[in-house]
mmCIF file of C-alpha atoms in Angstrom:
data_model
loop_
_atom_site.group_PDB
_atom_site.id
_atom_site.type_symbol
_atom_site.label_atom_id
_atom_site.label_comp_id
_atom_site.label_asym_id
_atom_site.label_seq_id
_atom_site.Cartn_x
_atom_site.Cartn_y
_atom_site.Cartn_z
ATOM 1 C CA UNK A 102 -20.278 -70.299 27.944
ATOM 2 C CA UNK A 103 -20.615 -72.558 25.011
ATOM 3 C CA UNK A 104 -23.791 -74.626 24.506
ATOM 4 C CA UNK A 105 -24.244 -77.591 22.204
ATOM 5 C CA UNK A 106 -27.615 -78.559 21.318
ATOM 6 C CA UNK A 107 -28.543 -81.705 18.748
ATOM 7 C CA UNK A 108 -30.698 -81.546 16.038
ATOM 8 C CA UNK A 109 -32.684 -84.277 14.785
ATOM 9 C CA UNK A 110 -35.413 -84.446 12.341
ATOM 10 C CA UNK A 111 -37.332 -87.278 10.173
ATOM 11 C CA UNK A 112 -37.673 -89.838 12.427
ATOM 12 C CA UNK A 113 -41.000 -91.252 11.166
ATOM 13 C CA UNK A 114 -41.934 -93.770 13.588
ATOM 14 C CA UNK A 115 -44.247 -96.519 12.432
ATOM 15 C CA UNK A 116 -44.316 -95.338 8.639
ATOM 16 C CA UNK A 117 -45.448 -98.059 6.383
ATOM 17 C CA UNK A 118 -41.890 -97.307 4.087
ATOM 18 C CA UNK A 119 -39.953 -99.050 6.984
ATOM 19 C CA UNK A 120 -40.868 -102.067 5.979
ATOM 20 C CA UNK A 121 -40.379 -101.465 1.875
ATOM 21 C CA UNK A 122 -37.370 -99.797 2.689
ATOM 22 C CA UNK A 123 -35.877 -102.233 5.338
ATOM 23 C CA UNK A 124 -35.384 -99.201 8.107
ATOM 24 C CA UNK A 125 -35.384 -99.424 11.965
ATOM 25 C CA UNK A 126 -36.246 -96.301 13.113
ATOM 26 C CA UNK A 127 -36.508 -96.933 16.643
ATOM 27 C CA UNK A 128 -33.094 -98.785 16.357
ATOM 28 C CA UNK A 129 -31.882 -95.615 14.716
ATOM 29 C CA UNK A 130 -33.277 -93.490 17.108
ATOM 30 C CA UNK A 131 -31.499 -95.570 19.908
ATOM 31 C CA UNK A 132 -28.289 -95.398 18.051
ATOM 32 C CA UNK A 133 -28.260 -91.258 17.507
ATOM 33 C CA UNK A 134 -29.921 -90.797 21.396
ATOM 34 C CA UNK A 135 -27.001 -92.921 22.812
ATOM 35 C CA UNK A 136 -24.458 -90.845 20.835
ATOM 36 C CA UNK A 137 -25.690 -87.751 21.844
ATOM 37 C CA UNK A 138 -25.598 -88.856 25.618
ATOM 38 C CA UNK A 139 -21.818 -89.898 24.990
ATOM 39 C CA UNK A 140 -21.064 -86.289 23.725
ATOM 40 C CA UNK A 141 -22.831 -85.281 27.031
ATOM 41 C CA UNK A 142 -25.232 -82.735 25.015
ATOM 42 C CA UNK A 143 -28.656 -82.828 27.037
ATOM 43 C CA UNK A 144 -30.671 -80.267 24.837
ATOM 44 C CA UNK A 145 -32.442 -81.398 21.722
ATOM 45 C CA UNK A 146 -34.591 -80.007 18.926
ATOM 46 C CA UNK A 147 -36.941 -82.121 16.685
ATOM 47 C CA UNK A 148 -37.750 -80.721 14.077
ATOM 48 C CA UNK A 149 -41.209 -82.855 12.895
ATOM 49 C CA UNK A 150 -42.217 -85.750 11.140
ATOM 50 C CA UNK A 151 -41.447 -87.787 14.525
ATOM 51 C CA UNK A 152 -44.429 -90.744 14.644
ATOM 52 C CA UNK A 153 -47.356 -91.939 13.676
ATOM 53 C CA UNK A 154 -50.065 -91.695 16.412
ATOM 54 C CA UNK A 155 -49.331 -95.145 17.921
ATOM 55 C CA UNK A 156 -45.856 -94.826 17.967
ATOM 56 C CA UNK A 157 -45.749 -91.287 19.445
ATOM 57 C CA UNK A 158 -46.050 -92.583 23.093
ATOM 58 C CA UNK A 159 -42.950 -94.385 22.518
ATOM 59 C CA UNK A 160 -40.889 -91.569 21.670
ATOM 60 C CA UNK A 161 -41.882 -89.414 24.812
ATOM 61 C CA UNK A 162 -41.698 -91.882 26.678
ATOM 62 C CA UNK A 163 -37.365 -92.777 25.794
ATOM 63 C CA UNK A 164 -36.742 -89.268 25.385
ATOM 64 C CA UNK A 165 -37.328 -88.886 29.329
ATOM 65 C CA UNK A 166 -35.219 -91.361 29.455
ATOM 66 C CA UNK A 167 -32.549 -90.302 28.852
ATOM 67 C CA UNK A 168 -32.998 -87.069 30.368
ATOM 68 C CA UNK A 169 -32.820 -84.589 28.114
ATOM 69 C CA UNK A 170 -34.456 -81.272 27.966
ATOM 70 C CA UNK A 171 -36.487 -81.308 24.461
ATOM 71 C CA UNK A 172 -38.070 -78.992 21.973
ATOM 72 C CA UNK A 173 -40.287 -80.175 19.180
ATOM 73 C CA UNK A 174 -41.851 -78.942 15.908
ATOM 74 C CA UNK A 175 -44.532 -80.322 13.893
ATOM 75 C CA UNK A 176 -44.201 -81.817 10.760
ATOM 76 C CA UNK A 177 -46.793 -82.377 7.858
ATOM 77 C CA UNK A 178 -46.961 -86.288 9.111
ATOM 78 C CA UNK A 179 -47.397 -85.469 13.000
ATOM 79 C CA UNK A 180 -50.690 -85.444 14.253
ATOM 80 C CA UNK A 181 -50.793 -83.004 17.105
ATOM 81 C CA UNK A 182 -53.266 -84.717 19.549
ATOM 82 C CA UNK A 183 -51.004 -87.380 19.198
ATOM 83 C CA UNK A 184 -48.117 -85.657 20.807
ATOM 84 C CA UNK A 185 -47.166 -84.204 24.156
ATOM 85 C CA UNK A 186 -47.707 -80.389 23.718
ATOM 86 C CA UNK A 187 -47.522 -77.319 25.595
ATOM 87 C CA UNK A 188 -50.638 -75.857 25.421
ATOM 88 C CA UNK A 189 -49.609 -72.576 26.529
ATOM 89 C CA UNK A 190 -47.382 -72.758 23.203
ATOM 90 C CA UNK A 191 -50.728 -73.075 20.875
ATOM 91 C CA UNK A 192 -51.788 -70.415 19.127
ATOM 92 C CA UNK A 193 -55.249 -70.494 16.828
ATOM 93 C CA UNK A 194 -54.604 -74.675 16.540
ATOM 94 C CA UNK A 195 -50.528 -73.765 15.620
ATOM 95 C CA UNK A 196 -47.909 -74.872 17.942
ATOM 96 C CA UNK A 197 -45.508 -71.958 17.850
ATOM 97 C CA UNK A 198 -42.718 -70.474 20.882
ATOM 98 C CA UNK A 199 -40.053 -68.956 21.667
ATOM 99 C CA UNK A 200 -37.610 -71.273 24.557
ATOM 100 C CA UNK A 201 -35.942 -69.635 27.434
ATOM 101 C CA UNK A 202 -32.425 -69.133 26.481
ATOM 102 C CA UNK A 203 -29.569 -66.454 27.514
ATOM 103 C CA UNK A 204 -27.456 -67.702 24.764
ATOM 104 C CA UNK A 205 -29.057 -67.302 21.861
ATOM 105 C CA UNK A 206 -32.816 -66.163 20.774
ATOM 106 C CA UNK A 207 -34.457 -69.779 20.110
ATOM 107 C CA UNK A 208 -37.325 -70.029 17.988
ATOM 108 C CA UNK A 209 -39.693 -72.868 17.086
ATOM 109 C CA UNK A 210 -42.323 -72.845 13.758
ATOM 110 C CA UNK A 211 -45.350 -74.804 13.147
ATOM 111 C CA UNK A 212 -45.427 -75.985 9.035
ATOM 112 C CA UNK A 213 -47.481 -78.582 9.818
ATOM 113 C CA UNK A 214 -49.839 -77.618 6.857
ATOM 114 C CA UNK A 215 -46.839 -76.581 4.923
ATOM 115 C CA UNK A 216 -46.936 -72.655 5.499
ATOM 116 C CA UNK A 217 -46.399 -70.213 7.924
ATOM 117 C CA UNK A 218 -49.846 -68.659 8.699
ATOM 118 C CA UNK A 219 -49.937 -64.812 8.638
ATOM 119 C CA UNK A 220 -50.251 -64.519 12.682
ATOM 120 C CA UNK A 221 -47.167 -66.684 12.768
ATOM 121 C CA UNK A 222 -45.123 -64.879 10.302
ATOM 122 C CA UNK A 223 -45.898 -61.694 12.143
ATOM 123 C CA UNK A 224 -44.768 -63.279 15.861
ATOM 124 C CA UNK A 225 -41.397 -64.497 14.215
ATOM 125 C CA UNK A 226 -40.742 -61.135 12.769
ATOM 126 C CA UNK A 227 -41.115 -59.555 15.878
ATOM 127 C CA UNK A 228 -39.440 -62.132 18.046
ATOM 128 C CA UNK A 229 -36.201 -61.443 15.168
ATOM 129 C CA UNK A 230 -36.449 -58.058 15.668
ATOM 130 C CA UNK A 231 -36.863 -57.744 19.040
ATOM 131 C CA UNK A 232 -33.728 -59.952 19.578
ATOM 132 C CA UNK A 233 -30.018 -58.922 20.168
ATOM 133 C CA UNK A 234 -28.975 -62.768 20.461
ATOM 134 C CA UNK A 235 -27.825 -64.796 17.677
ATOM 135 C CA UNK A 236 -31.234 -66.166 16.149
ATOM 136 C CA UNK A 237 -31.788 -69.737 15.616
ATOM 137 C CA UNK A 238 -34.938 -70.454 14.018
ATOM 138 C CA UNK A 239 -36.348 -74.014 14.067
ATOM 139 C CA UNK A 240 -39.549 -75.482 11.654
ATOM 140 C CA UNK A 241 -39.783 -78.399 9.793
ATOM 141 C CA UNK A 242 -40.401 -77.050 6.117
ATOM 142 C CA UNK A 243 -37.127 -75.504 4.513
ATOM 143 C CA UNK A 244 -37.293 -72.062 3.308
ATOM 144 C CA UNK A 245 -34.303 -71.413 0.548
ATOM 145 C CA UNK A 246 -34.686 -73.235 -2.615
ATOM 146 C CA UNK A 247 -32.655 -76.034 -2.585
ATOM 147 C CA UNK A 248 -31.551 -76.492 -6.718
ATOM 148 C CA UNK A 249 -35.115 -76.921 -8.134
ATOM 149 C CA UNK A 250 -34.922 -80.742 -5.796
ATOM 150 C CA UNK A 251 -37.620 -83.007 -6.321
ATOM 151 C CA UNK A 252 -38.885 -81.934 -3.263
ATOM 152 C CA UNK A 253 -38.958 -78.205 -4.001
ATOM 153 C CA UNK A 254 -41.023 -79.526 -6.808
ATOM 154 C CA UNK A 255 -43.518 -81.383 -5.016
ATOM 155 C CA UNK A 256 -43.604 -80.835 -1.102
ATOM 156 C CA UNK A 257 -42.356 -77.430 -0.557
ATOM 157 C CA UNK A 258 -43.207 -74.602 1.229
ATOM 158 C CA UNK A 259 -46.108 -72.751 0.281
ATOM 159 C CA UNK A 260 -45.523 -69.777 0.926
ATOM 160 C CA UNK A 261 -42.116 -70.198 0.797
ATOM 161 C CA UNK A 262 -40.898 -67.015 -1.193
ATOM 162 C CA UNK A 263 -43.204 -64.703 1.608
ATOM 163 C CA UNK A 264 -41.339 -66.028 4.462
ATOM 164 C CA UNK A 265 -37.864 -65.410 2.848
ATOM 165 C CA UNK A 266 -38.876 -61.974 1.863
ATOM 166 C CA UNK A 267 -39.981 -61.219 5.399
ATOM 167 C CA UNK A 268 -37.029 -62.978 7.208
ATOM 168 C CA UNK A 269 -34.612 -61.020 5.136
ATOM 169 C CA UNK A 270 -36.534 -57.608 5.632
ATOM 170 C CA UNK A 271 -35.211 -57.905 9.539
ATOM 171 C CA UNK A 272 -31.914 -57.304 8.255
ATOM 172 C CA UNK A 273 -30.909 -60.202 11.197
ATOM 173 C CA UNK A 274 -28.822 -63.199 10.864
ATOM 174 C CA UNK A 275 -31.202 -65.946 10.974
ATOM 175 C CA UNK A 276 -29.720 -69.507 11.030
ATOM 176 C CA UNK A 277 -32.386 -71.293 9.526
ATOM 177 C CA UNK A 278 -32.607 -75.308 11.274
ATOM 178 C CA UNK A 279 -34.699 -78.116 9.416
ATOM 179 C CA UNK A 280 -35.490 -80.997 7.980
ATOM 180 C CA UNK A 281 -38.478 -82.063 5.436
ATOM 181 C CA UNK A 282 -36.121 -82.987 2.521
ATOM 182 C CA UNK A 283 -34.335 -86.515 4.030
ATOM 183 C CA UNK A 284 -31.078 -84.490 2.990
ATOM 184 C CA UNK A 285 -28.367 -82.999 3.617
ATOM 185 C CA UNK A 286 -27.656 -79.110 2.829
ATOM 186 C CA UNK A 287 -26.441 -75.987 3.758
ATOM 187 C CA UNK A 288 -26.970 -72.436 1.882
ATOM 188 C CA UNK A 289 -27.231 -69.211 2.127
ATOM 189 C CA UNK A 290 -29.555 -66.520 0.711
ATOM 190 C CA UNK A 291 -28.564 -62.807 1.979
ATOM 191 C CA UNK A 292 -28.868 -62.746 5.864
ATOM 192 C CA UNK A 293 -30.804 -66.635 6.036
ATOM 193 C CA UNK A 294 -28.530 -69.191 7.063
ATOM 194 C CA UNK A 295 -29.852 -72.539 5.790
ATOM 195 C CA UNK A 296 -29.508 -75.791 7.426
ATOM 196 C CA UNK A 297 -31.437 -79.139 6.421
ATOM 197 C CA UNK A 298 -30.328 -81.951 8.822
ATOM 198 C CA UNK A 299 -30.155 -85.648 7.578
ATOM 199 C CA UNK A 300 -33.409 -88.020 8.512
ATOM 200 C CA UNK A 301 -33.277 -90.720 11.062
ATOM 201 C CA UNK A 302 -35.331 -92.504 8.510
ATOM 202 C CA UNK A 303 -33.715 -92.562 5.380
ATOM 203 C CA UNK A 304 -32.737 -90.017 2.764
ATOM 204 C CA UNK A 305 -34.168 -89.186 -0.432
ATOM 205 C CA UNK A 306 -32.304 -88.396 -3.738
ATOM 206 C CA UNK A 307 -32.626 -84.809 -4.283
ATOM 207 C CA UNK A 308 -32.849 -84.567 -8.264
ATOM 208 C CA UNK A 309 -34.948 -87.734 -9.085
ATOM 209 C CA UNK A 310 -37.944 -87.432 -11.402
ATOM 210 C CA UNK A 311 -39.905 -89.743 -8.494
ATOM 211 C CA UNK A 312 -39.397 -90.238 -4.674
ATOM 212 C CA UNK A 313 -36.252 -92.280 -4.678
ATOM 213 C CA UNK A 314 -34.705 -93.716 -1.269
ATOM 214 C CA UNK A 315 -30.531 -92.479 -1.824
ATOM 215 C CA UNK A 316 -28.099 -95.115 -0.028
ATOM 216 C CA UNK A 317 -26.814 -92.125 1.980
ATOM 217 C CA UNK A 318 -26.164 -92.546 5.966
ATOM 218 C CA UNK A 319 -28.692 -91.227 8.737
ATOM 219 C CA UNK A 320 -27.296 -88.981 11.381
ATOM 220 C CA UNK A 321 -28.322 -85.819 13.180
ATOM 221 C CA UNK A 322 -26.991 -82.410 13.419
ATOM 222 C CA UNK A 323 -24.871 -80.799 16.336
ATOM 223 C CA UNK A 324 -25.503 -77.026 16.738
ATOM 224 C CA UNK A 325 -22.123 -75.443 19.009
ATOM 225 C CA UNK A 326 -23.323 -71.658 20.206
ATOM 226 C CA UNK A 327 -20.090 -69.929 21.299
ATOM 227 C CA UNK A 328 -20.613 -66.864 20.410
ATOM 228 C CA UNK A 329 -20.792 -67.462 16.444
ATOM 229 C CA UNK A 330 -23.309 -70.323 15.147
ATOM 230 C CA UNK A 331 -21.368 -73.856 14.243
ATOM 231 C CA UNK A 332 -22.342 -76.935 13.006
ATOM 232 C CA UNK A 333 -21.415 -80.572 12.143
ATOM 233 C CA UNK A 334 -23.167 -83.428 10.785
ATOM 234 C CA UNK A 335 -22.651 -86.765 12.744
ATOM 235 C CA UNK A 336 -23.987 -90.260 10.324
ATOM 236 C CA UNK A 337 -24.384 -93.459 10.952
ATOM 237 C CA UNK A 338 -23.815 -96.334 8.281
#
């Protein structure tokens, strides 16, 4: 049976940028929440960066709204006592599991501090391994170098290059969900499947000397699982 699942990712409630760079993100939130109820998809997957701590409540709160059944990551902005955690899912202060699935093997990465810790690294291996689904592997923090972009320059991964080196030592297909960059991209690197989903903030230019806002839309990501992994961007103007 085939099952849809949206992806969103950026959504940086209450930053102070909204202001400078005259964005709504609750009214963009709205906008992608209400699409995705249209499509009737009712699983998402946030992948980080979603508020600041006052406006965290907020979020929660209109996701059970609208009913759908949610999985989160953490991004370098979210503070974790400000959001509603499993706490079965947290590990030595990281906020790391795998979601019951009989589609595909769903997994979901804490880069909150912009690396995958060593105890983490290990779990995903195994999880991948262990696995005879298609793997879908969700974290905030992109792994594959994305053209030397200014934020593989300044805000990347850490330990980027050990992460790829151990995802491709599984020998698995690993499509490879996130966000981080305010971009959009899609790239491969041996058996890693790469794909960065547009912010519901607003997107940066990838090959600017400085953090540049581009004029590109917002959107959010549709994942279809039918057997093989598929994807399409949906944006907003």
């Amino acid at each position: 049976m085939a099952v849809r699942f949206a992806h969103l990712t950026d959504i940086h409630l209450g930053h102070r940028f909204a202001e400078k760079f005259g964005v709504d993100s609750k009214k963009n939130l709205i906008t992608v929440l209400q699409d995705i109820r249209l499509r009737g998809i009712t699983h998402l997957a946030v992948t980080g960066d979603i508020a600041e701590d006052e406006e965290a409540p907020w979020f929660f709160k209109t996701i059970k709204e609208y009913g759908f059944q949610t999985y989160i990551t953490l991004g370098n902005h979210d503070n974790p006592q400000a959001m509603e955690l499993h706490y079965e899912h947290v590990h030595a202060g990281r906020y790391y599991y795998k979601a019951p699935s009989e589609q595909a093997c769903l997994l979901f990465c804490d880069s909150r501090e912009a690396y995958l810790d060593e105890e983490q690294l290990c779990w995903l291996v195994k999880e991948i391994e262990a696995s005879t689904l298609p793997i879908l592997v969700f974290l905030h923090h992109p792994v594959l170098d994305c053209d030397n972009s200014f934020m593989d320059r300044k805000y990347a991964l850490k330990n980027r290059e050990t992460v790829r080196s151990a995802l491709q030592a599984t020998h698995k297909n690993i499509h490879l969900f996130c966000g981080h960059y305010h971009t959009t991209d899609e790239r491969s690197d041996g058996n890693i499947h790469q794909y960065i989903t547009p912010s519901i903030f607003y997107q940066i230019q990838k090959y600017s000397e400085t953090l540049q806002k581009d004029d590109k839309p917002f959107g959010y990501r549709i994942i279809h699982m039918v057997g093989e992994i598929l994807t399409e961007i949906i944006c907003f103007s």
